[in-house]
Structures are given as structure tokens and as C-alpha cells.
mmCIF file with all atom_site columns, C-alpha atoms in Angstrom:
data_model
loop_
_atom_site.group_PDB
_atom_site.id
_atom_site.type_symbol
_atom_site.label_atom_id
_atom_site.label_alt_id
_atom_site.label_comp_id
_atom_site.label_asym_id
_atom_site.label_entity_id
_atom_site.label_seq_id
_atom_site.pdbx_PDB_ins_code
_atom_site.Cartn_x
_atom_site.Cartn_y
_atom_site.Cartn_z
_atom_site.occupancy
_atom_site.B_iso_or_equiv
_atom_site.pdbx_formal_charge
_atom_site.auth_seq_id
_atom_site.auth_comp_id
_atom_site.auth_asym_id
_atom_site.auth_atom_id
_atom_site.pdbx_PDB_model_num
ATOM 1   C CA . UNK A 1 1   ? 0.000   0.000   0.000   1.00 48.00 ? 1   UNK A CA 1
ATOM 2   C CA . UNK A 1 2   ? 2.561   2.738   0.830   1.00 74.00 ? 2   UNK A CA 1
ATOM 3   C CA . UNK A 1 3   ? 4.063   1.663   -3.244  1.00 88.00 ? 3   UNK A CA 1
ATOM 4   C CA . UNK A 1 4   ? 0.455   3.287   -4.212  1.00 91.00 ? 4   UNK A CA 1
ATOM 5   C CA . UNK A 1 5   ? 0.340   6.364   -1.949  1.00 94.00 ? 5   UNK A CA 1
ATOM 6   C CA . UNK A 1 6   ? 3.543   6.754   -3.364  1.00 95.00 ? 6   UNK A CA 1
ATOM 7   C CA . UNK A 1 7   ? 2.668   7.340   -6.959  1.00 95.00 ? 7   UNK A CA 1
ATOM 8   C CA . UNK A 1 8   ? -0.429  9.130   -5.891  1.00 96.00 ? 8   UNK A CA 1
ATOM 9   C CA . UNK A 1 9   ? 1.520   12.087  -3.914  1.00 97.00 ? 9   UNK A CA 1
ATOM 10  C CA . UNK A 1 10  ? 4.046   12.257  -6.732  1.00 97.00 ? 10  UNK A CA 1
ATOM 11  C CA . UNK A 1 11  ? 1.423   12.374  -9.519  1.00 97.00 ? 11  UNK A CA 1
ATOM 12  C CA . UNK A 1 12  ? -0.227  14.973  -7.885  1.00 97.00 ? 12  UNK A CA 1
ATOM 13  C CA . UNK A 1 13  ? 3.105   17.194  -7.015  1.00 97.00 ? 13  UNK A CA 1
ATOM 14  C CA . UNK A 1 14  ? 3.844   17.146  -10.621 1.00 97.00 ? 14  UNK A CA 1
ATOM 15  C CA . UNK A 1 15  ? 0.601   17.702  -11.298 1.00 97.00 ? 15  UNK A CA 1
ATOM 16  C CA . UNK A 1 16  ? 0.535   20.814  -9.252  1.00 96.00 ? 16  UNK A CA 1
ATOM 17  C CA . UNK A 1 17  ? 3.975   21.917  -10.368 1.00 95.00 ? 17  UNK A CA 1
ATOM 18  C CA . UNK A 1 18  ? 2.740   21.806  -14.121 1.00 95.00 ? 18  UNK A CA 1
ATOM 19  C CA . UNK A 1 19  ? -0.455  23.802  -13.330 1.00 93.00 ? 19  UNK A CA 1
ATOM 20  C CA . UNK A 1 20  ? 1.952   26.600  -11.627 1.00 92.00 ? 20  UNK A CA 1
ATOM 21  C CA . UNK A 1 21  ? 4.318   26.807  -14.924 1.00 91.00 ? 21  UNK A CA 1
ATOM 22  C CA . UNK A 1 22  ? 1.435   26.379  -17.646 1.00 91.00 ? 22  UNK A CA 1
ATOM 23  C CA . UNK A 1 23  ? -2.157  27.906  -17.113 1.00 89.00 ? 23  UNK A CA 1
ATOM 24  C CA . UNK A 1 24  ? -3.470  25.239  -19.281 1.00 91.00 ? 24  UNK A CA 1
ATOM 25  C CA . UNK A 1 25  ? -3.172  23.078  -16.949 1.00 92.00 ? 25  UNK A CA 1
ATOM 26  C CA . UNK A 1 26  ? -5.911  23.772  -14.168 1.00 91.00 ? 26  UNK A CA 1
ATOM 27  C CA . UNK A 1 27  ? -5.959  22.755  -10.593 1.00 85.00 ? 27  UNK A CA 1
ATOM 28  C CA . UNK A 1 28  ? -8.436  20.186  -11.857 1.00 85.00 ? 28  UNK A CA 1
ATOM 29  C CA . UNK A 1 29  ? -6.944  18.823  -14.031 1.00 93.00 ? 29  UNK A CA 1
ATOM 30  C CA . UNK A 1 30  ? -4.345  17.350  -11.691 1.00 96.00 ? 30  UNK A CA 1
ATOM 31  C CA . UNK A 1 31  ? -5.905  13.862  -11.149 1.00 95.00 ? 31  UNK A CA 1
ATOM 32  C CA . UNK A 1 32  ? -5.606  12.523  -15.034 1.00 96.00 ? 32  UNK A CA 1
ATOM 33  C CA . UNK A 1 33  ? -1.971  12.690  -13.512 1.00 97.00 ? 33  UNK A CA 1
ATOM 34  C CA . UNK A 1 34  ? -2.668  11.069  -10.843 1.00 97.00 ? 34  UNK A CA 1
ATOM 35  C CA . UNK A 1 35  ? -4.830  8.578   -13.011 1.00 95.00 ? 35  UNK A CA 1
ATOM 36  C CA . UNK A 1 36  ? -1.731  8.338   -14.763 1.00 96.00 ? 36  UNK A CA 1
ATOM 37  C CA . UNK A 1 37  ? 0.122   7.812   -12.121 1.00 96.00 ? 37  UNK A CA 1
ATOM 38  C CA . UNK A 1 38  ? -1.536  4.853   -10.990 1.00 94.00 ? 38  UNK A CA 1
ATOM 39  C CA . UNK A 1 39  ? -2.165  3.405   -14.514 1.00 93.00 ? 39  UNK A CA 1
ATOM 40  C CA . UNK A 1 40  ? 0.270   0.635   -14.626 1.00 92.00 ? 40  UNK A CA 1
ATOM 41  C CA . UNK A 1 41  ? -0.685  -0.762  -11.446 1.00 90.00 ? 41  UNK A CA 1
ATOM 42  C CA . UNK A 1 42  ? -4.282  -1.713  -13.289 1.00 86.00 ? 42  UNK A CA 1
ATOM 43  C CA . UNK A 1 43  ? -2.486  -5.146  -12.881 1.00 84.00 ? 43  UNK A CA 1
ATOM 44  C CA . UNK A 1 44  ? -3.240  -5.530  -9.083  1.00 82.00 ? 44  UNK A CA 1
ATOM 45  C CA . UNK A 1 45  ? -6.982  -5.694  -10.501 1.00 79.00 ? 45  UNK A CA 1
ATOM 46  C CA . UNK A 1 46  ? -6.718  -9.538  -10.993 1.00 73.00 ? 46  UNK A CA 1
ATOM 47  C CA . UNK A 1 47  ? -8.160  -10.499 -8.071  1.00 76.00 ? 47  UNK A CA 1
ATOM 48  C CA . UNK A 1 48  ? -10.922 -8.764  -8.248  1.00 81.00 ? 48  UNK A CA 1
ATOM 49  C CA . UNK A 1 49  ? -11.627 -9.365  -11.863 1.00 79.00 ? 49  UNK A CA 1
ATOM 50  C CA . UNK A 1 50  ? -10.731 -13.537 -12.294 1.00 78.00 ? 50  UNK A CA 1
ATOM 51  C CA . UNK A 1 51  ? -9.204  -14.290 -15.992 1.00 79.00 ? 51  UNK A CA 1
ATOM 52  C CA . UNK A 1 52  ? -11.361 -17.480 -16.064 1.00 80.00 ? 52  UNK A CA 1
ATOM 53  C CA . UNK A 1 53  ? -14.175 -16.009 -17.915 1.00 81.00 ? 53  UNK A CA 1
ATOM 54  C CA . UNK A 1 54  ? -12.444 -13.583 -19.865 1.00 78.00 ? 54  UNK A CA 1
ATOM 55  C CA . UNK A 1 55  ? -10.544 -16.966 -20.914 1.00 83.00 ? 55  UNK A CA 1
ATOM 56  C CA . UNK A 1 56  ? -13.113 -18.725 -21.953 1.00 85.00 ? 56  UNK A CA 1
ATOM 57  C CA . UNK A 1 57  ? -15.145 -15.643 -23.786 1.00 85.00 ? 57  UNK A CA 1
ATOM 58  C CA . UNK A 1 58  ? -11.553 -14.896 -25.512 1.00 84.00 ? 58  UNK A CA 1
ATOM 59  C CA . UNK A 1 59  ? -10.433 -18.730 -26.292 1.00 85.00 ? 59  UNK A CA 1
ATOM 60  C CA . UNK A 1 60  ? -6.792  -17.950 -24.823 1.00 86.00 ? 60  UNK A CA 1
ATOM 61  C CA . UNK A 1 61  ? -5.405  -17.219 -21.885 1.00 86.00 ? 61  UNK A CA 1
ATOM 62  C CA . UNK A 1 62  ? -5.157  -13.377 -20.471 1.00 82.00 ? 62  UNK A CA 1
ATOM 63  C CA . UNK A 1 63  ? -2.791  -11.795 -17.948 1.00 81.00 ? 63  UNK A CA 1
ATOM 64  C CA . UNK A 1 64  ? -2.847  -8.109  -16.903 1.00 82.00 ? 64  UNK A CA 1
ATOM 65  C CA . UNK A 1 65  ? 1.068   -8.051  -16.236 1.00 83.00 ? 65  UNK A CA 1
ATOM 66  C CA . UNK A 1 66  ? 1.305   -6.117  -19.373 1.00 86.00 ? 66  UNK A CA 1
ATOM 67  C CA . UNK A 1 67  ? -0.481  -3.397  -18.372 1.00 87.00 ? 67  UNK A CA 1
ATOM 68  C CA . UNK A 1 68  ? 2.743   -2.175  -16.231 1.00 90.00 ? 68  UNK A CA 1
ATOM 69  C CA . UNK A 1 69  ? 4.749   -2.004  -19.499 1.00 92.00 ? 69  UNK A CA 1
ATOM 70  C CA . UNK A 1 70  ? 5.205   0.774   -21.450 1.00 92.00 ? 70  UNK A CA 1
ATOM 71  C CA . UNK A 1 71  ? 2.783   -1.035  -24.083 1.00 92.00 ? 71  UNK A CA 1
ATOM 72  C CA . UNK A 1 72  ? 0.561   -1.190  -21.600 1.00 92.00 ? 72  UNK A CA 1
ATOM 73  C CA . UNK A 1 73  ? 0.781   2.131   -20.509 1.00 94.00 ? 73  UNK A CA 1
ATOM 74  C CA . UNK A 1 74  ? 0.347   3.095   -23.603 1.00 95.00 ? 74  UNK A CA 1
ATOM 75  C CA . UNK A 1 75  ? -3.110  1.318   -24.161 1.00 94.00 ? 75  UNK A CA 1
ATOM 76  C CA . UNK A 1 76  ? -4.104  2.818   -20.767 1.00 93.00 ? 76  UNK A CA 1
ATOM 77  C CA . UNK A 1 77  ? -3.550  6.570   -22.118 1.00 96.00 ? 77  UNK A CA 1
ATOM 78  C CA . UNK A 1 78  ? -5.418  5.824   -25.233 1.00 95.00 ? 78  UNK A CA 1
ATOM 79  C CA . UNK A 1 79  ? -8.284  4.696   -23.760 1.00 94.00 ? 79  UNK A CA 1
ATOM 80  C CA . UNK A 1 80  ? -8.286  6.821   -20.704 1.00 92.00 ? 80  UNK A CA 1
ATOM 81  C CA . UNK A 1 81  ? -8.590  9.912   -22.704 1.00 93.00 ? 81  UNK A CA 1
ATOM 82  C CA . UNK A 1 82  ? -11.701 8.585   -24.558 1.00 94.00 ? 82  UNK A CA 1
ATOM 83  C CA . UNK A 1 83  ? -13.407 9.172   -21.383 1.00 94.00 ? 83  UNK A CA 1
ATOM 84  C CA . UNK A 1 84  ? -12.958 12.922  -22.052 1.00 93.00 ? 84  UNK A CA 1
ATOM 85  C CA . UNK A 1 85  ? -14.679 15.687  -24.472 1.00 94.00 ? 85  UNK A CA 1
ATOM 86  C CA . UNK A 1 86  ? -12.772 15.790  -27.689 1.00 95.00 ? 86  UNK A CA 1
ATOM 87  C CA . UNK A 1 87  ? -11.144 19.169  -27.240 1.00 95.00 ? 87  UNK A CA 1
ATOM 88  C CA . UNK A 1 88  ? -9.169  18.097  -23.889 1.00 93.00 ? 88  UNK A CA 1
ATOM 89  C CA . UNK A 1 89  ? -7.886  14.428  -25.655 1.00 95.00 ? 89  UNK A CA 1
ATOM 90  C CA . UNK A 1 90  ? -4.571  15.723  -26.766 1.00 95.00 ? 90  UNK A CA 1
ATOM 91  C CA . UNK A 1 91  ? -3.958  17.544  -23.536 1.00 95.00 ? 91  UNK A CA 1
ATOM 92  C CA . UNK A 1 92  ? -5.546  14.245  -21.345 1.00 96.00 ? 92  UNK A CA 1
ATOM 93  C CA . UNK A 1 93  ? -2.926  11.887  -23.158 1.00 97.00 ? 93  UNK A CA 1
ATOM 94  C CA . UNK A 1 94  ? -0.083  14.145  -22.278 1.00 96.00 ? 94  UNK A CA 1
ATOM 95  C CA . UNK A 1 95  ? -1.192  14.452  -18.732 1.00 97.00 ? 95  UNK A CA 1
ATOM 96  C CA . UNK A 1 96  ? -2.040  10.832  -18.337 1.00 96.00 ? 96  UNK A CA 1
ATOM 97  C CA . UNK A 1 97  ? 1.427   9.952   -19.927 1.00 97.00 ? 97  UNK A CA 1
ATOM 98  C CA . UNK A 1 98  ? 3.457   11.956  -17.526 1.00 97.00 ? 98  UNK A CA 1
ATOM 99  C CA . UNK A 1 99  ? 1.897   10.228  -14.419 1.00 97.00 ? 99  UNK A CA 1
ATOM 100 C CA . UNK A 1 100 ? 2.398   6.789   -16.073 1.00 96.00 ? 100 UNK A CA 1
ATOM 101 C CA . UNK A 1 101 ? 5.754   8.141   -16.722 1.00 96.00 ? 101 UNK A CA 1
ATOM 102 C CA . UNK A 1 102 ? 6.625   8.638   -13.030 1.00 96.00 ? 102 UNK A CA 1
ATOM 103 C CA . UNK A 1 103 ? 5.032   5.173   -12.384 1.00 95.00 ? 103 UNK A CA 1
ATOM 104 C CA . UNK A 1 104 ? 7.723   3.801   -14.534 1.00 95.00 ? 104 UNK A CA 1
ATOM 105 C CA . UNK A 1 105 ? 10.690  5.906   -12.773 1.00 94.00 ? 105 UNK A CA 1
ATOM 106 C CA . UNK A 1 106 ? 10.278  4.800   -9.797  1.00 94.00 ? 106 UNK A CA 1
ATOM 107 C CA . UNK A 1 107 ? 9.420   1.792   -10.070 1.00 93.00 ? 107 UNK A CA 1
ATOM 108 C CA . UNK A 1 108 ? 13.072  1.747   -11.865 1.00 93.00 ? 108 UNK A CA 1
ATOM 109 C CA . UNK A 1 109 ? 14.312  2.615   -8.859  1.00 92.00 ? 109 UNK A CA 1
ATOM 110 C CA . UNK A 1 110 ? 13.011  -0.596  -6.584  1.00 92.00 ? 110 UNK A CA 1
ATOM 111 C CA . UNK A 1 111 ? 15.588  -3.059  -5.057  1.00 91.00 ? 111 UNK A CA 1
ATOM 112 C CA . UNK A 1 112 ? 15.177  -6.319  -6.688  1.00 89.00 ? 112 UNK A CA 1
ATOM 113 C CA . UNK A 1 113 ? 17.286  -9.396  -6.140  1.00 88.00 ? 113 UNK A CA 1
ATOM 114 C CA . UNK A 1 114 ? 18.413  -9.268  -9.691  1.00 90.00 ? 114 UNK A CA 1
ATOM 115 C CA . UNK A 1 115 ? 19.582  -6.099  -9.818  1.00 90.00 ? 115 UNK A CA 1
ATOM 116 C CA . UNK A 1 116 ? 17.516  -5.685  -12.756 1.00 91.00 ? 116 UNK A CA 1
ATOM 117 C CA . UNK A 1 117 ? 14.457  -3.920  -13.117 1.00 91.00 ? 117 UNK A CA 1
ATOM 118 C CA . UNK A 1 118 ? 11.222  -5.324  -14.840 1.00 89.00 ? 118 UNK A CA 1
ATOM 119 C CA . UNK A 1 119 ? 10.733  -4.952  -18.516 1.00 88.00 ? 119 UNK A CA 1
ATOM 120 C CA . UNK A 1 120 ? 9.728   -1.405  -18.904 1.00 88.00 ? 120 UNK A CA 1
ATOM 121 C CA . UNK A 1 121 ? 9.837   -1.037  -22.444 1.00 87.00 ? 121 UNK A CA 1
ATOM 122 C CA . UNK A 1 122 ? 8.018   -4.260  -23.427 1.00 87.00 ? 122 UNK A CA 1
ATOM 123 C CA . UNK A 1 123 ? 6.834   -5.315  -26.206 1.00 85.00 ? 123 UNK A CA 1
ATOM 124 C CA . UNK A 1 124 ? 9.122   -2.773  -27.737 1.00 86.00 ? 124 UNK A CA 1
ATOM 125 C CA . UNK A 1 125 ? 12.538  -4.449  -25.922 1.00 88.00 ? 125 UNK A CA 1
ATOM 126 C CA . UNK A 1 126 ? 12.896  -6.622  -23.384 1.00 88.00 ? 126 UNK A CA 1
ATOM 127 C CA . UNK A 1 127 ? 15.967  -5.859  -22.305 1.00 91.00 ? 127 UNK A CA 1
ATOM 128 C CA . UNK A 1 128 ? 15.862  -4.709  -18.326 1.00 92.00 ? 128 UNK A CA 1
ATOM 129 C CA . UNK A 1 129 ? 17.513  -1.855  -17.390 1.00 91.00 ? 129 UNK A CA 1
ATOM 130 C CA . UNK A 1 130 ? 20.027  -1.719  -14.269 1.00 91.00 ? 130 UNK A CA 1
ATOM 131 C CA . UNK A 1 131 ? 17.984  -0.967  -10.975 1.00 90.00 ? 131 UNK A CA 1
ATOM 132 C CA . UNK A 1 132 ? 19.852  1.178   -8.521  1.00 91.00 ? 132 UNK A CA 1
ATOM 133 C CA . UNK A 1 133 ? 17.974  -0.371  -6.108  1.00 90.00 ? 133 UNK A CA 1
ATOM 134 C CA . UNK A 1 134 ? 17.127  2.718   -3.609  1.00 90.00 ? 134 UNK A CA 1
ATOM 135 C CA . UNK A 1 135 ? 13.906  1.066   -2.133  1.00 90.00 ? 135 UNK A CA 1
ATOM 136 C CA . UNK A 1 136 ? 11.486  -1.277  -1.500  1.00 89.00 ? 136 UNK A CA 1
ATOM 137 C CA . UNK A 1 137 ? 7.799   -0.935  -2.367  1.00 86.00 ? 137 UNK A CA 1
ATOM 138 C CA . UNK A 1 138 ? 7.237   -1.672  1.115   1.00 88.00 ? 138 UNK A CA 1
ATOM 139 C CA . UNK A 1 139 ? 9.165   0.936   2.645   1.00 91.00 ? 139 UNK A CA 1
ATOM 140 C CA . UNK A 1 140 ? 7.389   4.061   4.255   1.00 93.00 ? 140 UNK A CA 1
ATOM 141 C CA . UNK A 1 141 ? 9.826   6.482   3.735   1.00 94.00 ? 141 UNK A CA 1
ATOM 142 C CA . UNK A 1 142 ? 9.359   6.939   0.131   1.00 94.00 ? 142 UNK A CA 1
ATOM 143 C CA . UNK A 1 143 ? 6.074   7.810   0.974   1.00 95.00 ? 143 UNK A CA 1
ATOM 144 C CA . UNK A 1 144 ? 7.414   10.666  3.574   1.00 96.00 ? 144 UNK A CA 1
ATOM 145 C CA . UNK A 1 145 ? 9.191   12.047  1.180   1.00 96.00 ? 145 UNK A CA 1
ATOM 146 C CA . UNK A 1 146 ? 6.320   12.200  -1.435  1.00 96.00 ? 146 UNK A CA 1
ATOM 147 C CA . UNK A 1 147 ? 4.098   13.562  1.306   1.00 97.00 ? 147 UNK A CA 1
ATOM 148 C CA . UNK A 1 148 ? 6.625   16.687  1.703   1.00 97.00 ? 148 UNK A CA 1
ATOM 149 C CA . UNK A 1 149 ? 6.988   16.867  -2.122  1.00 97.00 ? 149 UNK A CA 1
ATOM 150 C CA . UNK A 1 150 ? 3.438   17.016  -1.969  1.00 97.00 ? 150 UNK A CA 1
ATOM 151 C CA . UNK A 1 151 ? 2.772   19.798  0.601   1.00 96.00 ? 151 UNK A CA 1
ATOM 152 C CA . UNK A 1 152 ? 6.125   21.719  -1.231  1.00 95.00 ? 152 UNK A CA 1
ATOM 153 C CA . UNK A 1 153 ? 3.830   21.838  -4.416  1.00 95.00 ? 153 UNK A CA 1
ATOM 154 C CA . UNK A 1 154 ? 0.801   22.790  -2.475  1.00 94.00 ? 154 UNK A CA 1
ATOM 155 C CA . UNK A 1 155 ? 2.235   25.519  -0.804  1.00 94.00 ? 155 UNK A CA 1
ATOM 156 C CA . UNK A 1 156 ? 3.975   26.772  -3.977  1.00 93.00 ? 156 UNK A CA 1
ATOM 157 C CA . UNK A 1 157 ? 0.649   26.752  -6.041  1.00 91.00 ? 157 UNK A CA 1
ATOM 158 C CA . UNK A 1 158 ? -1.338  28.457  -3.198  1.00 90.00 ? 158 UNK A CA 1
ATOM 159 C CA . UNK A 1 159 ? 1.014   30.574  -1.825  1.00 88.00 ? 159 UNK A CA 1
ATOM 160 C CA . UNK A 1 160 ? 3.580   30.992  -4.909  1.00 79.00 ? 160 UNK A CA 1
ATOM 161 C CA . UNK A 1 161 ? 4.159   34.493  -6.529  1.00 61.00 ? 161 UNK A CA 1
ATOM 162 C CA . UNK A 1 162 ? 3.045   35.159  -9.543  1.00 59.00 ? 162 UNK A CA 1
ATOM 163 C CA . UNK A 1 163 ? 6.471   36.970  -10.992 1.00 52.00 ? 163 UNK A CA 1
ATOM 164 C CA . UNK A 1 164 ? 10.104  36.827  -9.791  1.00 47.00 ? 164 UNK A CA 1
ATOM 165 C CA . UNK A 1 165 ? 11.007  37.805  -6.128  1.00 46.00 ? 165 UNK A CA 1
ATOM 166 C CA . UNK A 1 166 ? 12.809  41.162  -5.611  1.00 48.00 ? 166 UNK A CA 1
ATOM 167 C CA . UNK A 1 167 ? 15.267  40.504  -2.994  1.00 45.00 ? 167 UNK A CA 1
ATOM 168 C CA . UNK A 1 168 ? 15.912  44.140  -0.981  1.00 51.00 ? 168 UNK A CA 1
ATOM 169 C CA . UNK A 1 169 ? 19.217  45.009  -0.051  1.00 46.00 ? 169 UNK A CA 1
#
């Protein structure tokens, strides 16, 4: 659970960073982020939704272990920004595809007994890039930090100045 709040906290500080540097980007429009974010972990929905009778309607077998690859991510973004009006899809897929984005870096970044990371860039490679193996996703402190990148961005989009600050002699 602290892997999720995680990517939550850090979708939504970028999120809030990019609505401070582009006024295109609204307050609002911070979750598809954070949707983003949390798109490659769609994976974890397996046991809720059982592949049994997917299997059988389909006639082969399914997995949703793809869905944390950049194919998958991919797929995700598409289809996620069908669920929006025409005139925001461009700007929803680039949204979405930065929190996905930040999924995949830190996820990079777990400690695996390989050294290796997972196959990111599947089905494009499958080659699996070095981990530097800073965490686990069971640690809390990742999550500290997050939660004070999180407040940082608050603060700075509520209480941030609007032009550059004049420092007085």
C-alpha cells in the first residue's frame, strides 16, 4: 500500500507543479496525472476481476502483467482519454502519460534481487535496465518524502508568486 500512496503524492506534485508553470493546466486537471500515475498498477486488478471467464469468452489465456509495461501504458492513455470531451484528448494523453511516466521511474528505482528492473519497455525491448535499487515498495519512507513533495507543491501553487522575487538590499 505505501508503493500506491507513493505514486499518488508524486502524480499529484507534478501535477501541481505543471499547473503553476502552464495555465493550461488547471488545478483540476491534476488527477488525469494522478490517473496516470496509478495506470500501470491496473495489474493488481486480478483479483478482483478472475481471468477465467475472460478466458473462456476470448479462447486464450489473459494476464494483466502487461499493463505495467510501457505497451501497456500506452493502451491505458489511449483509452483513458476517450473518457474525455474531444477538445481536452490531446492535452488528457499528455497528462495521463506523464503520471504513467513517473510510475515507470520509480518503479526503476526498486531493489530487486536481480539487480535488474522489470521490462519497462516491453513489447518494444525486453531488455531490463540496471535498478539502482534505492527502495522497497514496502518501505514508508518513500512515501514521507512524497508527502513533503506534496505539501512543497501545495504551498507553492497556493502561496507561490506570480512573478520573480525582488530581494531588498
Amino acid at each position: 500500500m505505501p508503493d500506491l500512496l507513493t505514486h499518488v503524492l508524486v502524480g499529484y506534485s507534478i501535477g501541481t507543479l505543471l499547473s503553476v508553470r502552464y495555465k493550461r493546466v488547471r488545478p483540476a486537471q491534476v488527477t488525469l496525472v494522478m490517473i496516470g500515475a496509478l495506470s500501470p498498477d491496473l495489474r493488481k486488478i486480478a483479483p478482483v476481476i478472475p481471468t477465467g471467464p475472460l478466458e473462456v469468452v476470448t479462447g486464450g489465456p489473459i494476464s494483466w502483467t502487461p499493463l505495467h509495461t510501457l505497451g501497456g501504458s500506452v493502451l491505458v492513455v489511449l483509452l483513458g482519454s476517450l473518457l474525455v470531451a474531444p477538445e481536452y484528448r490531446r492535452q488528457a494523453i499528455a497528462l495521463i502519460a506523464i503520471g504513467a511516466a513517473s510510475h515507470h521511474a520509480l518503479d526503476i528505482a526498486l531493489l530487486t534481487a536481480t539487480g535488474e528492473s522489470y521490462a519497462v519497455f516491453f513489447p518494444v525491448s525486453t531488455y531490463r535496465l540496471p535498478s539502482p535499487g534505492l527502495y522497497l515498495s514496502t518501505d514508508r519512507w518513500p512515501v514521507a518524502v512524497a508527502g513533503v513533495l506534496a505539501v512543497g507543491s501545495w504551498v507553492v501553487r497556493r502561496y507561490g508568486t506570480t512573478g520573480p522575487v525582488q530581494l531588498s538590499d
